[in-house]
Short mmCIF file of C-alpha atoms and ligand atoms in Angstrom, two decimals:
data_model
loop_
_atom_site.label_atom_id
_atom_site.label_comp_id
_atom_site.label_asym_id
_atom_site.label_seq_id
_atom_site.Cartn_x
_atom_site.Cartn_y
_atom_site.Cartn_z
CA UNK A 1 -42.46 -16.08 -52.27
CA UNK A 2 -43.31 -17.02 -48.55
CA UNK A 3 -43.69 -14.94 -45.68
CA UNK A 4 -42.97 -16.80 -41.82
CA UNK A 5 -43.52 -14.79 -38.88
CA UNK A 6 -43.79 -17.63 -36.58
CA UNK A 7 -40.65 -16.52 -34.95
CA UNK A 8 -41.38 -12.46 -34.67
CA UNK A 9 -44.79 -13.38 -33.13
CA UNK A 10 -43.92 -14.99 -29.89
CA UNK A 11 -41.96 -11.22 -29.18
CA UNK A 12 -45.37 -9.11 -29.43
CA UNK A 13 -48.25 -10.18 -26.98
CA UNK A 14 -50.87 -12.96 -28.10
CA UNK A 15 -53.05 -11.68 -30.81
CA UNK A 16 -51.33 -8.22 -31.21
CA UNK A 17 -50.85 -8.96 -34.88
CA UNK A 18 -54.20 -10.24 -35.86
CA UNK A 19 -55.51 -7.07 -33.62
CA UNK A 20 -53.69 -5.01 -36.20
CA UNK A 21 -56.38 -6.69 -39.23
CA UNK A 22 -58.75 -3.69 -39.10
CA UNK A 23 -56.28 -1.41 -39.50
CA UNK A 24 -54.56 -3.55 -42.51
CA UNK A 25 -57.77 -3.66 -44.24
CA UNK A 26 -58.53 0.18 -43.86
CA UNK A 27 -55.26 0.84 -45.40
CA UNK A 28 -55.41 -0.98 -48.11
CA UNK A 29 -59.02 0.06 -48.91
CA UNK A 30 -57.63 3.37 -48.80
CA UNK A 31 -54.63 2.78 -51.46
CA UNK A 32 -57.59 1.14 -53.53
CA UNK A 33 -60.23 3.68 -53.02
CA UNK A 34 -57.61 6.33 -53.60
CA UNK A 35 -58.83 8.05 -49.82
CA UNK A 36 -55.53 8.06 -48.33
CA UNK A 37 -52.97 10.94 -47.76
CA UNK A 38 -50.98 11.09 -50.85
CA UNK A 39 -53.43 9.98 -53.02
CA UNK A 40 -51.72 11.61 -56.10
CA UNK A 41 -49.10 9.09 -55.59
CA UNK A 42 -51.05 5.56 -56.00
CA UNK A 43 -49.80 5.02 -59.38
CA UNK A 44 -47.58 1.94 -58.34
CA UNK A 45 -50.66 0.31 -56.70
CA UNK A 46 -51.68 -1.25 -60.32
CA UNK A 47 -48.46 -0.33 -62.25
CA UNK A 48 -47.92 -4.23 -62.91
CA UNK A 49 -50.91 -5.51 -64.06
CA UNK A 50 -51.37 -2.19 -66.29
CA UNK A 51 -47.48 -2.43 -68.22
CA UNK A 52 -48.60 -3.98 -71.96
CA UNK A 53 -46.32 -6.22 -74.19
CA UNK A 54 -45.79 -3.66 -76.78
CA UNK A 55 -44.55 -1.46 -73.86
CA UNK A 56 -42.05 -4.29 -73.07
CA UNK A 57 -41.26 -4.18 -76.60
CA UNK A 58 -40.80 -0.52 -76.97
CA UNK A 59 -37.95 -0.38 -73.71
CA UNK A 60 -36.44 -3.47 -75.18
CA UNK A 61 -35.98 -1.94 -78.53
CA UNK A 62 -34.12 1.04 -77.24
CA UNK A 63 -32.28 -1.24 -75.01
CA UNK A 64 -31.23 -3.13 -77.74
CA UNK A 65 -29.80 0.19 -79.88
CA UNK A 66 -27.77 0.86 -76.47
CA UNK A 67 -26.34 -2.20 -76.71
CA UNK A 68 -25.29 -2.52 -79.99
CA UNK A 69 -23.79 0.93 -79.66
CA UNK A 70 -22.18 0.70 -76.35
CA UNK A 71 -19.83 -1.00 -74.11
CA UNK A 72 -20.80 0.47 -71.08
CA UNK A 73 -24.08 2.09 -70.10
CA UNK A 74 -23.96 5.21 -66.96
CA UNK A 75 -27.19 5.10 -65.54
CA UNK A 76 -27.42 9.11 -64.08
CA UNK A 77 -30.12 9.25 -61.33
CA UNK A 78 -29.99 9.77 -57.33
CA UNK A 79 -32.59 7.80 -54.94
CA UNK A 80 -35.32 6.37 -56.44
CA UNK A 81 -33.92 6.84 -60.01
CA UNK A 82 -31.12 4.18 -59.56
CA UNK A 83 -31.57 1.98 -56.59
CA UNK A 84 -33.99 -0.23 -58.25
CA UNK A 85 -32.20 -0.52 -61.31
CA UNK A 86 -29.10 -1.41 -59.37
CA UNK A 87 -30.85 -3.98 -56.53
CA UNK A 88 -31.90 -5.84 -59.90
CA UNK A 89 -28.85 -5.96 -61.84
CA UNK A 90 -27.15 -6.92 -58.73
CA UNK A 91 -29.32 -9.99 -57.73
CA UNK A 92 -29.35 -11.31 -61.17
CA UNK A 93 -25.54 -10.53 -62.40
CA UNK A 94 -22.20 -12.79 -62.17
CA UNK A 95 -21.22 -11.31 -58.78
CA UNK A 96 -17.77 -10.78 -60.65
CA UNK A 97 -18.46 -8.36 -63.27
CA UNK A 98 -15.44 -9.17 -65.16
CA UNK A 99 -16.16 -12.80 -65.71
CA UNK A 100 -19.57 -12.26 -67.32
CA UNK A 101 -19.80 -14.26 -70.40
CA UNK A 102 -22.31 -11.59 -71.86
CA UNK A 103 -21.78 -9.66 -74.29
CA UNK A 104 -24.03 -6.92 -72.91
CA UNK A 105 -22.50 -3.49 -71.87
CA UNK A 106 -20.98 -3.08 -68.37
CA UNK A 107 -23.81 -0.93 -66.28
CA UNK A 108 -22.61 1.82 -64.18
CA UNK A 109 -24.11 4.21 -62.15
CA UNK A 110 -23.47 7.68 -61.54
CA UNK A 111 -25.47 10.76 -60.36
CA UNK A 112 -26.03 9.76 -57.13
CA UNK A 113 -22.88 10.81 -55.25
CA UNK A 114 -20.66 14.15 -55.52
CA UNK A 115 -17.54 12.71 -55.40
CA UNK A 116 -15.09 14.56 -57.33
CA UNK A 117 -12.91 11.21 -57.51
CA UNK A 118 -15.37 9.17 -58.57
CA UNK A 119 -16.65 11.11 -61.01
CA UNK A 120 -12.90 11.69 -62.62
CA UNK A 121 -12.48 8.16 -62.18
CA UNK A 122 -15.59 7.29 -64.08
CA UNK A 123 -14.39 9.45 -66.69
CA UNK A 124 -11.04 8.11 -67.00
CA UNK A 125 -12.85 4.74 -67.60
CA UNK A 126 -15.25 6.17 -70.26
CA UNK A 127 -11.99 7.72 -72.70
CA UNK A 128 -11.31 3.98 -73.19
CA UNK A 129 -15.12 2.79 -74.08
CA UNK A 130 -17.57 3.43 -76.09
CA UNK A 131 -20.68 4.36 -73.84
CA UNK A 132 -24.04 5.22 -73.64
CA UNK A 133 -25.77 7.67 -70.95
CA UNK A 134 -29.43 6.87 -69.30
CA UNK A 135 -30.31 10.15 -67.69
CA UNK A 136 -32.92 9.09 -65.02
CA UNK A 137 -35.03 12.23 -62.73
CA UNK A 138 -38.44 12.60 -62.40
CA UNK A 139 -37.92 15.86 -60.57
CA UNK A 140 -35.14 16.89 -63.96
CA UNK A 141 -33.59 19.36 -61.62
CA UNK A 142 -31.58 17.32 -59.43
CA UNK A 143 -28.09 18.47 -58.69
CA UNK A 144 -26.54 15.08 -58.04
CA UNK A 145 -27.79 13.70 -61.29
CA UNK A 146 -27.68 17.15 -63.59
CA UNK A 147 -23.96 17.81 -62.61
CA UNK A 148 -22.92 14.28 -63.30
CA UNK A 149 -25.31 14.61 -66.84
CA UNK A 150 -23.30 17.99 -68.12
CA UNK A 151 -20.18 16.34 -67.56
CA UNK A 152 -21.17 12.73 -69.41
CA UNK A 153 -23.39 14.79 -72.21
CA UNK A 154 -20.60 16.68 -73.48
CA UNK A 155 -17.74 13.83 -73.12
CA UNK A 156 -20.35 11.73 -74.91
CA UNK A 157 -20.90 14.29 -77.89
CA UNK A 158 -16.93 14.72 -78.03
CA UNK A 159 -16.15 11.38 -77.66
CA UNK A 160 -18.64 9.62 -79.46
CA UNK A 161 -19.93 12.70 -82.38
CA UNK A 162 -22.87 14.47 -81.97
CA UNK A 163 -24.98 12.51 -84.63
CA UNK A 164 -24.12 8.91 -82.30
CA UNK A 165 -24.39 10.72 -78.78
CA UNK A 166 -28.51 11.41 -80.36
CA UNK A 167 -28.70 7.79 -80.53
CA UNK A 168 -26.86 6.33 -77.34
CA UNK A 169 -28.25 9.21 -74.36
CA UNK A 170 -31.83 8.27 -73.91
CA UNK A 171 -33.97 10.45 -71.13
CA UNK A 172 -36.63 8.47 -68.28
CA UNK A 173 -38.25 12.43 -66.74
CA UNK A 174 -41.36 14.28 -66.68
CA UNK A 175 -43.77 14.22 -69.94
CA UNK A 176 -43.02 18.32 -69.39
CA UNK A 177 -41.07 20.01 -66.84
CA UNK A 178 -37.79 19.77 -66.08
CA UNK A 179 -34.23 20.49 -67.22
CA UNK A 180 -33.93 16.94 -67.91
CA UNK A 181 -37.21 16.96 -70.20
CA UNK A 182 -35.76 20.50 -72.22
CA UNK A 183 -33.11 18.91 -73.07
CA UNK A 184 -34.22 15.62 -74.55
CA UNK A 185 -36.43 17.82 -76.08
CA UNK A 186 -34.02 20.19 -77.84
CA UNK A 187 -31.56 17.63 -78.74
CA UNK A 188 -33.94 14.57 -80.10
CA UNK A 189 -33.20 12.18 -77.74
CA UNK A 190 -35.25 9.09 -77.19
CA UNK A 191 -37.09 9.67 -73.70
CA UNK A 192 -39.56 7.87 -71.59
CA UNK A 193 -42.27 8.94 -69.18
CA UNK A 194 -42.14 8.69 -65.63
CA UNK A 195 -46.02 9.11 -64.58
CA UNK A 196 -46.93 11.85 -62.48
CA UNK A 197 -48.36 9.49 -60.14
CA UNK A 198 -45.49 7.13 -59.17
CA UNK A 199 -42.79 8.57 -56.92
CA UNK A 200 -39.44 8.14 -57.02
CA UNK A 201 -38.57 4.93 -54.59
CA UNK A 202 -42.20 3.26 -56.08
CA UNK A 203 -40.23 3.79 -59.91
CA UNK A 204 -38.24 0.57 -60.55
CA UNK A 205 -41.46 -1.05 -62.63
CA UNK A 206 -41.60 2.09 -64.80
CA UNK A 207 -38.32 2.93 -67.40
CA UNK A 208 -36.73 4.04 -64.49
CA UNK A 209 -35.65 0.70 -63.39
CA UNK A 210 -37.09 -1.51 -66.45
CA UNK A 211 -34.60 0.41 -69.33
CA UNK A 212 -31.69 -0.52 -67.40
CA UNK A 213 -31.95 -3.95 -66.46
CA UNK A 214 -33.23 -4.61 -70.06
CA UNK A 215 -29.87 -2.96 -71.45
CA UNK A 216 -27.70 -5.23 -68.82
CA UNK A 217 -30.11 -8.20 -70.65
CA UNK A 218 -32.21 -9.72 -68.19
CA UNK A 219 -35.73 -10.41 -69.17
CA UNK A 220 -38.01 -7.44 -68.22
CA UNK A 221 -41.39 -9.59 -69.37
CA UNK A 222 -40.46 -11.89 -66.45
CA UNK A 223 -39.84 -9.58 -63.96
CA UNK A 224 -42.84 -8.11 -64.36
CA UNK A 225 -44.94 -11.38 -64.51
CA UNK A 226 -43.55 -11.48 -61.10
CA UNK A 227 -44.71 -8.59 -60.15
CA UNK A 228 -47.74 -8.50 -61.83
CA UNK A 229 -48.66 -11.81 -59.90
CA UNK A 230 -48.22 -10.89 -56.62
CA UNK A 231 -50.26 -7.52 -56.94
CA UNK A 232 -52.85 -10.58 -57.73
CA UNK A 233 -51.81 -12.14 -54.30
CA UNK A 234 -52.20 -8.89 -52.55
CA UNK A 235 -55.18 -8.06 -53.77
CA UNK A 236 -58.13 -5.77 -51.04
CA UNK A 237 -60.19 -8.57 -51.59
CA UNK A 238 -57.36 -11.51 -50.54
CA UNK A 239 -57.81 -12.98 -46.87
CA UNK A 240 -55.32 -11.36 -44.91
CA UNK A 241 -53.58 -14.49 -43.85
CA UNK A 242 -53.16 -15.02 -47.82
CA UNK A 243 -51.79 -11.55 -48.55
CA UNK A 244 -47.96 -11.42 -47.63
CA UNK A 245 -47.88 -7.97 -48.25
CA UNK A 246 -50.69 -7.63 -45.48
CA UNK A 247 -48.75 -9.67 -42.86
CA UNK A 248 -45.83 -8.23 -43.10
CA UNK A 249 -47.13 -4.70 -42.96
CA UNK A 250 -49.14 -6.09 -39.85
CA UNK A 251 -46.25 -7.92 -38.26
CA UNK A 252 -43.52 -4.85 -38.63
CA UNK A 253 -46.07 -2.52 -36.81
CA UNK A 254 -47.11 -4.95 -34.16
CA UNK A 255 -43.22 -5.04 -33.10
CA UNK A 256 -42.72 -1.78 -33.25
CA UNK A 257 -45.47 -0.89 -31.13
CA UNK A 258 -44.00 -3.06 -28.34
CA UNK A 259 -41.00 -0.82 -28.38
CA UNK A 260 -38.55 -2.37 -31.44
CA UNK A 261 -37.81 0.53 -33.36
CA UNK A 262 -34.95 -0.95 -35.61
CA UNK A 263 -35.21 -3.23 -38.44
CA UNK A 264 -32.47 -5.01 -39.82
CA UNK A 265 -33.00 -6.80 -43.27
CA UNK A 266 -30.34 -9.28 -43.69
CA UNK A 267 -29.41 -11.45 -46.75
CA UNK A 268 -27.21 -14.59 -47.12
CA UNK A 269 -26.07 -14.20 -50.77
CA UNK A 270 -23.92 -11.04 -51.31
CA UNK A 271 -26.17 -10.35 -54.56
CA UNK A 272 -28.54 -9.15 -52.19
CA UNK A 273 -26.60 -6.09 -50.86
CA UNK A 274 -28.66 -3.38 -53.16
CA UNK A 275 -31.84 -5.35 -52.44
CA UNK A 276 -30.76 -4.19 -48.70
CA UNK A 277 -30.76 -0.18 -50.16
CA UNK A 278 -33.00 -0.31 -51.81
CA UNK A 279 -35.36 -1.68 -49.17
CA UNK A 280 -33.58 1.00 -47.28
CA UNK A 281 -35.31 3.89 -49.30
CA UNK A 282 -38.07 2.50 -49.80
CA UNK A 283 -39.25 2.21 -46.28
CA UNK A 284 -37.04 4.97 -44.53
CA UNK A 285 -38.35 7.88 -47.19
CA UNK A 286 -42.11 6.45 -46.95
CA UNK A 287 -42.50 6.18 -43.06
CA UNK A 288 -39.76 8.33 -41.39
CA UNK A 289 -41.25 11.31 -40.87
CA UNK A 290 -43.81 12.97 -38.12
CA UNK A 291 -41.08 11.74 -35.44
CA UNK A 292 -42.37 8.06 -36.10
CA UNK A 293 -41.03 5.44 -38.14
CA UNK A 294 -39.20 2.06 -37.89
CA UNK A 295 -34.92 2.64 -38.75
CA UNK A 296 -34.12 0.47 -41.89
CA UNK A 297 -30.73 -1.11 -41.66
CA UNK A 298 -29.14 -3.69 -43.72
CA UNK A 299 -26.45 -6.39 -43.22
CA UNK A 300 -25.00 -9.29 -45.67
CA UNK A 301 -24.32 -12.39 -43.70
CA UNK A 302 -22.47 -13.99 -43.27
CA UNK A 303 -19.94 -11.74 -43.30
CA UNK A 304 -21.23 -9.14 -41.12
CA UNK A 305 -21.93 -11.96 -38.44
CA UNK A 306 -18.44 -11.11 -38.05
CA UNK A 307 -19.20 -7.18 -37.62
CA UNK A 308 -22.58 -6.56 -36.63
CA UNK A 309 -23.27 -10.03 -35.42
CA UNK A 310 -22.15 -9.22 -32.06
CA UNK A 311 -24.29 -6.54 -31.62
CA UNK A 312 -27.39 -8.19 -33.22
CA UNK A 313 -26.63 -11.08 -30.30
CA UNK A 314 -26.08 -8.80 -27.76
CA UNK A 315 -26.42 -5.20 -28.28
CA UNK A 316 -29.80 -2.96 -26.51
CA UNK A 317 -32.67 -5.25 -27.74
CA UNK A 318 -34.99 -2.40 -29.79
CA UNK A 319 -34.15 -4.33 -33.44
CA UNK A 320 -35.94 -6.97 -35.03
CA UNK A 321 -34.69 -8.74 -38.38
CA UNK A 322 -36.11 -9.85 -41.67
CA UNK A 323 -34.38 -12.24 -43.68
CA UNK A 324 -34.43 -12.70 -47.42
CA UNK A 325 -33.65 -16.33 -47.47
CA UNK A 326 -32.99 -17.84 -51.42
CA UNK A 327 -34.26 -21.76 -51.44
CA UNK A 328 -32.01 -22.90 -54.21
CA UNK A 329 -28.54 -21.50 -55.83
CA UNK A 330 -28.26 -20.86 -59.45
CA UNK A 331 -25.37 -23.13 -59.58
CA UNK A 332 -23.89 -26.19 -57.66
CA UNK A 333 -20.29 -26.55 -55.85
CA UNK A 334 -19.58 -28.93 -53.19
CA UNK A 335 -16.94 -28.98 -50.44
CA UNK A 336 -13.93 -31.23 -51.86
CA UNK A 337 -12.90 -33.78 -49.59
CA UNK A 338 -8.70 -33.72 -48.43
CA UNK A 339 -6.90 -36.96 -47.20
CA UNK A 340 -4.76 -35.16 -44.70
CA UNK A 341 -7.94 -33.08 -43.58
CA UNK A 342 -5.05 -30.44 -41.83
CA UNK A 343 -7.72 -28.26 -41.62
CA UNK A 344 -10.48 -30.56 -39.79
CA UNK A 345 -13.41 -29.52 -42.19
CA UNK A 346 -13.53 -33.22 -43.76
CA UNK A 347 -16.84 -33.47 -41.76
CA UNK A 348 -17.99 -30.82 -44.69
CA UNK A 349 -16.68 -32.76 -47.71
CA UNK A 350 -19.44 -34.17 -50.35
CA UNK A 351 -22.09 -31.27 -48.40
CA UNK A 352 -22.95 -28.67 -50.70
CA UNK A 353 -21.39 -25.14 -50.02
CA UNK A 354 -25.37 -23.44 -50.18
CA UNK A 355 -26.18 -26.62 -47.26
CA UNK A 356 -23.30 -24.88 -45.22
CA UNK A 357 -24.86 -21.56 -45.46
CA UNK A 358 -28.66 -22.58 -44.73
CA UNK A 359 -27.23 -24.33 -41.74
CA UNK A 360 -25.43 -20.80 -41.06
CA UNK A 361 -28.37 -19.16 -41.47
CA UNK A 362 -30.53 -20.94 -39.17
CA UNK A 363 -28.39 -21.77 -36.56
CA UNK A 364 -27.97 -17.69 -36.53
CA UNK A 365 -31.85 -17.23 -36.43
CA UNK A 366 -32.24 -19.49 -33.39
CA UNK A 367 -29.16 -17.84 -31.73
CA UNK A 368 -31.06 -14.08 -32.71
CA UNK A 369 -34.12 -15.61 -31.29
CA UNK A 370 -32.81 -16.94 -28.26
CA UNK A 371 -30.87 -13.28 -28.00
CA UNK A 372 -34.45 -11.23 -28.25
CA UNK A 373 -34.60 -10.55 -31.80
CA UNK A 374 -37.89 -11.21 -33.64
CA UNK A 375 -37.43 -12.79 -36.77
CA UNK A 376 -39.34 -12.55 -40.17
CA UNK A 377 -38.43 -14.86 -42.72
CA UNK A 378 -39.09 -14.15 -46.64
CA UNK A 379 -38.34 -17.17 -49.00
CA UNK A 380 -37.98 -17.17 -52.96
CA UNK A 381 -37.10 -19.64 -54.28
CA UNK A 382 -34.15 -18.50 -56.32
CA UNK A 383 -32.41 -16.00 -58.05
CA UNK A 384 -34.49 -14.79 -60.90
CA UNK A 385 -36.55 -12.05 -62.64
CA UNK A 386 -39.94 -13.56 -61.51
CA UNK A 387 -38.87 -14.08 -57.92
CA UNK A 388 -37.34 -10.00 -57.80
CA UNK A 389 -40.19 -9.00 -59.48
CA UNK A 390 -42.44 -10.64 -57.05
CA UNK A 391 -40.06 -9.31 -53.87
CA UNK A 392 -40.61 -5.50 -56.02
CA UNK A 393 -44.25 -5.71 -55.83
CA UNK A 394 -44.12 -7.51 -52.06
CA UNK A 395 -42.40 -5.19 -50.23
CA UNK A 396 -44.25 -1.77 -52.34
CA UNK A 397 -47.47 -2.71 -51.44
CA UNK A 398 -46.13 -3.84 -47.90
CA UNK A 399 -44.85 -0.35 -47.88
CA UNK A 400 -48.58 1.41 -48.68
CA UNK A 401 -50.38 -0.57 -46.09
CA UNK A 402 -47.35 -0.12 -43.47
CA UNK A 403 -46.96 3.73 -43.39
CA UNK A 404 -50.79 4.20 -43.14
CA UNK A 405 -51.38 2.14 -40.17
CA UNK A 406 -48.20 3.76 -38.82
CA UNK A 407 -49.90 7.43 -39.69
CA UNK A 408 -47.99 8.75 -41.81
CA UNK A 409 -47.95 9.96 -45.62
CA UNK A 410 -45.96 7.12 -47.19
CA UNK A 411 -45.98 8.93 -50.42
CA UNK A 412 -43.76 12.41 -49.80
CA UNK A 413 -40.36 13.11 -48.73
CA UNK A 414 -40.38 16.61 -47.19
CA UNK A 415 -37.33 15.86 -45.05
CA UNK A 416 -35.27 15.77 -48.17
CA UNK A 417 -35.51 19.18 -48.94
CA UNK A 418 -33.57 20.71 -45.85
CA UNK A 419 -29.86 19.71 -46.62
CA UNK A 420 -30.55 21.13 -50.25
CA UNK A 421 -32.00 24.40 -49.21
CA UNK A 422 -28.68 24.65 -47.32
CA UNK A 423 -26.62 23.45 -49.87
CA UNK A 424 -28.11 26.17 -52.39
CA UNK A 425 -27.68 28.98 -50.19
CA UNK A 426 -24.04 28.18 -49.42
CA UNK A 427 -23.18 27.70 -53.24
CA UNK A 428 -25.12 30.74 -53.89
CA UNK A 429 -28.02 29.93 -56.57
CA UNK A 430 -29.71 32.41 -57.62
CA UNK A 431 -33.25 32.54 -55.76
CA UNK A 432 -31.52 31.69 -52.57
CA UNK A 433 -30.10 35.29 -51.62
CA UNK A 434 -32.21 35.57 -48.33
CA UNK A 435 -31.24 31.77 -46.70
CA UNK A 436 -27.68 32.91 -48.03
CA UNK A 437 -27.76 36.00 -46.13
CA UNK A 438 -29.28 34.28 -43.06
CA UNK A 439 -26.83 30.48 -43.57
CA UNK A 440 -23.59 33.21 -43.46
CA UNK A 441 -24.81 34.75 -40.04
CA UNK A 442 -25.30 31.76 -38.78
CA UNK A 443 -21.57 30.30 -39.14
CA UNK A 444 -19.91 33.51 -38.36
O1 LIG B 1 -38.08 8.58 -53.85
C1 LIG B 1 -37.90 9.73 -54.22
O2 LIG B 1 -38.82 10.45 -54.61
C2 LIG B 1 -36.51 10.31 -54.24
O3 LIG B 1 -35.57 9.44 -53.72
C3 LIG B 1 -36.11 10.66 -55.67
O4 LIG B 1 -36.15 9.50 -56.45
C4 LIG B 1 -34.71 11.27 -55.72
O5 LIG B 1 -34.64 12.38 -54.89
C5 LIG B 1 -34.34 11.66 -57.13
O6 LIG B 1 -35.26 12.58 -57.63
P1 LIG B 1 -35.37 12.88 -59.17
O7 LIG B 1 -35.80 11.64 -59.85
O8 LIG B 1 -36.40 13.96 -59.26
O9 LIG B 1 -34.03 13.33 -59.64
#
């Protein structure tokens, strides 16, 4: 993985990023030393170079009884219990489901919307297949996921027998609290830890993310090489300029503070869309909050060069953009020559489709430059478990050192809890009677 910010620097004034250096290194002798706010949440900091072989082992094991028992897998969880799972699967799956030569069940996720159609629809699908349920929240109490669970748990059971649904619903929650924990509990389900000290969006390199890409089959040992080998890289004791995780922490906060408030990531290879929401989460929950914070957004290019583009070009100049840029396809297709040429692209023919789209992709950095955007590039070099694992670790520990010189608590969310304090008082939960009383005077 390489980071280039040779075309975000010339936007901030000269120096402004190696200025920030102090700052980078108190941050991340603060994640180390365990001084910083949140300190209960550091777990993530050495998650990779701490996960064993026979821990591998174990999660592939009870992958492997979910896929000999199912043809389709409903991963439950909201937030940081899915997005990980799902940026993963994403980058490394045929982008057509449908054509997947595996034999490995179809991975679907659920729990993280309440959408009465989609969760019929899901349903509907799940009468014809036998499936399998991953119940995924740290928290085990939340509504999204636990509504979604009740429904799948007893379809499963009816569907499926109660003796098979033991053996195909597996739990990732607390070690003890928690609806989600009871239950595995009471019924005998297989469950998994979450550790108390790794939060939600810092999850995917715990059970949370690792048992469901191992059920869709990719190789978990190699994703967490990658991983594991860039917490090396962005180690305290690394030279800054050596430490990607370091520059781009320094770089994002060096733009902002001259005024860009917006960053875009953008990918070229439609795999990349959940890396996009993921990276979303990850940086919106840690540093928006204190009325600071840079806006995540996401675009694919490049099709949304034919959406967003224009206002990228052209729109009020407060974003900046980091691109995810793959070096090499997994595969190789060419543009086919055509004697008659009626559509003029014979100037194309023998070039390889992925030369078309790095041409597309710099010639749309240059014009974003040229139209006031900084730009930060981030290479891998393809499409892999090592590279996603390294991008995992990258952008986590880019995400510690960020929200601290930024001043913030990168490790809570207490902005989450205001639409469901609302939301329990409307529906009425017991406990809630007083913001009931007060939510109904206030719509009146
Ligand atoms: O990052 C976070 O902490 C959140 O996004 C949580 O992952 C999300 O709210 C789901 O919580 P839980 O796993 O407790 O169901």
């Amino acid at each position: 993985m390489k980071i280039n910010i040779s075309k975000a620097q010339q936007f901030v004034t000269a120096g402004a990023v190696e200025a920030l250096e102090p700052q980078v290194m108190a941050a991340q002798k603060a994640l180390e030393q365990g001084t910083c706010e949140g300190n209960d949440f550091l777990g993530w900091l050495h998650l990779p170079s701490s996960i064993t072989p026979q821990f591998i082992n174990e999660i592939n094991a009870t992958a492997k009884v979910l896929q000999e028992n199912c043809d389709a897998v409903v991963v439950a969880g909201i937030g940081g219990s899915y997005l990980g799972a799902r940026m993963v699967i994403d980058a490394l799956s045929n982008s057509f489901g449908w054509l997947q030569p595996s034999n490995m069940p179809r991975i679907l996720f659920a729990g993280n919307n309440i959408g009465e159609d989609y969760l019929s629809e899901l349903i509907g699908y799940l009468k014809t297949v036998r499936f399998g349920v991953i119940n995924i929240s740290k928290s085990g109490t939340t509504t999204e996921t636990a509504i979604t669970f009740r429904l799948l748990k007893k379809m499963c059971e009816e569907q499926m027998g109660k003796d098979v649904a033991k053996k195909v619903i597996v739990a990732v929650t607390d070690a003890k609290k928690g609806a989600a924990r009871t239950t595995a509990d009471k019924e005998g389900y297989k469950s998994f830890v979450i550790p108390d000290n790794v939060g939600g969006r810092f999850s995917v390199l715990t059970p949370v993310g690792l048992l469901p890409i191992a059920v869709a089959g990719f190789d978990i040992a190699a994703l967490v090489k990658g991983a594991q080998d860039m917490e090396a890289q962005c180690d305290l004791n690394a030279p800054v300029k050596n430490n990607p995780a370091a520059i781009y922490a320094a770089v994002r906060n060096a733009i902002y503070q001259s005024g860009k408030k917006i960053e875009i990531m953008a990918n070229y290879q439609p795999k990349l869309h959940n890396l996009g929401e993921w990276w979303k989460q990850l940086y919106g929950e840690s540093e928006g909050k204190d009325g600071k914070g840079i806006f995540p957004a996401s675009v694919d290019l490049t099709t949304d060069l034919h959406s967003m583009g224009q206002w990228i070009q052209d729109g009020e100049r407060t974003i900046f953009e980091t691109v995810i840029s793959v070096e090499k396809p997994n595969t190789s297709l060419a543009v086919p020559s055509d004697e008659e040429n009626l559509d003029g692209l014979n100037f194309l023919a023998g070039k390889r489709i992925d030369e078309v789209n790095k041409m597309a992709e710099l010639g749309t950095q240059l014009a974003h430059v040229d139209g006031g955007v900084p730009n930060i590039k981030i290479s891998i070099e393809k499409l892999d478990e090592y590279n996603i694992g390294q991008l995992i670790y990258f952008f986590e520990k880019g995400c510690g050192i960020s929200g601290l010189i930024l001043g913030v608590n990168p490790f809570n969310q207490p902005g989450v809890e205001a639409y469901k304090k609302n939301m329990f008082a409307l529906l009425n939960k017991p406990g809630y009677e007083a913001e009931s009383k007060a939510i109904q005077e206030r719509l009146k």
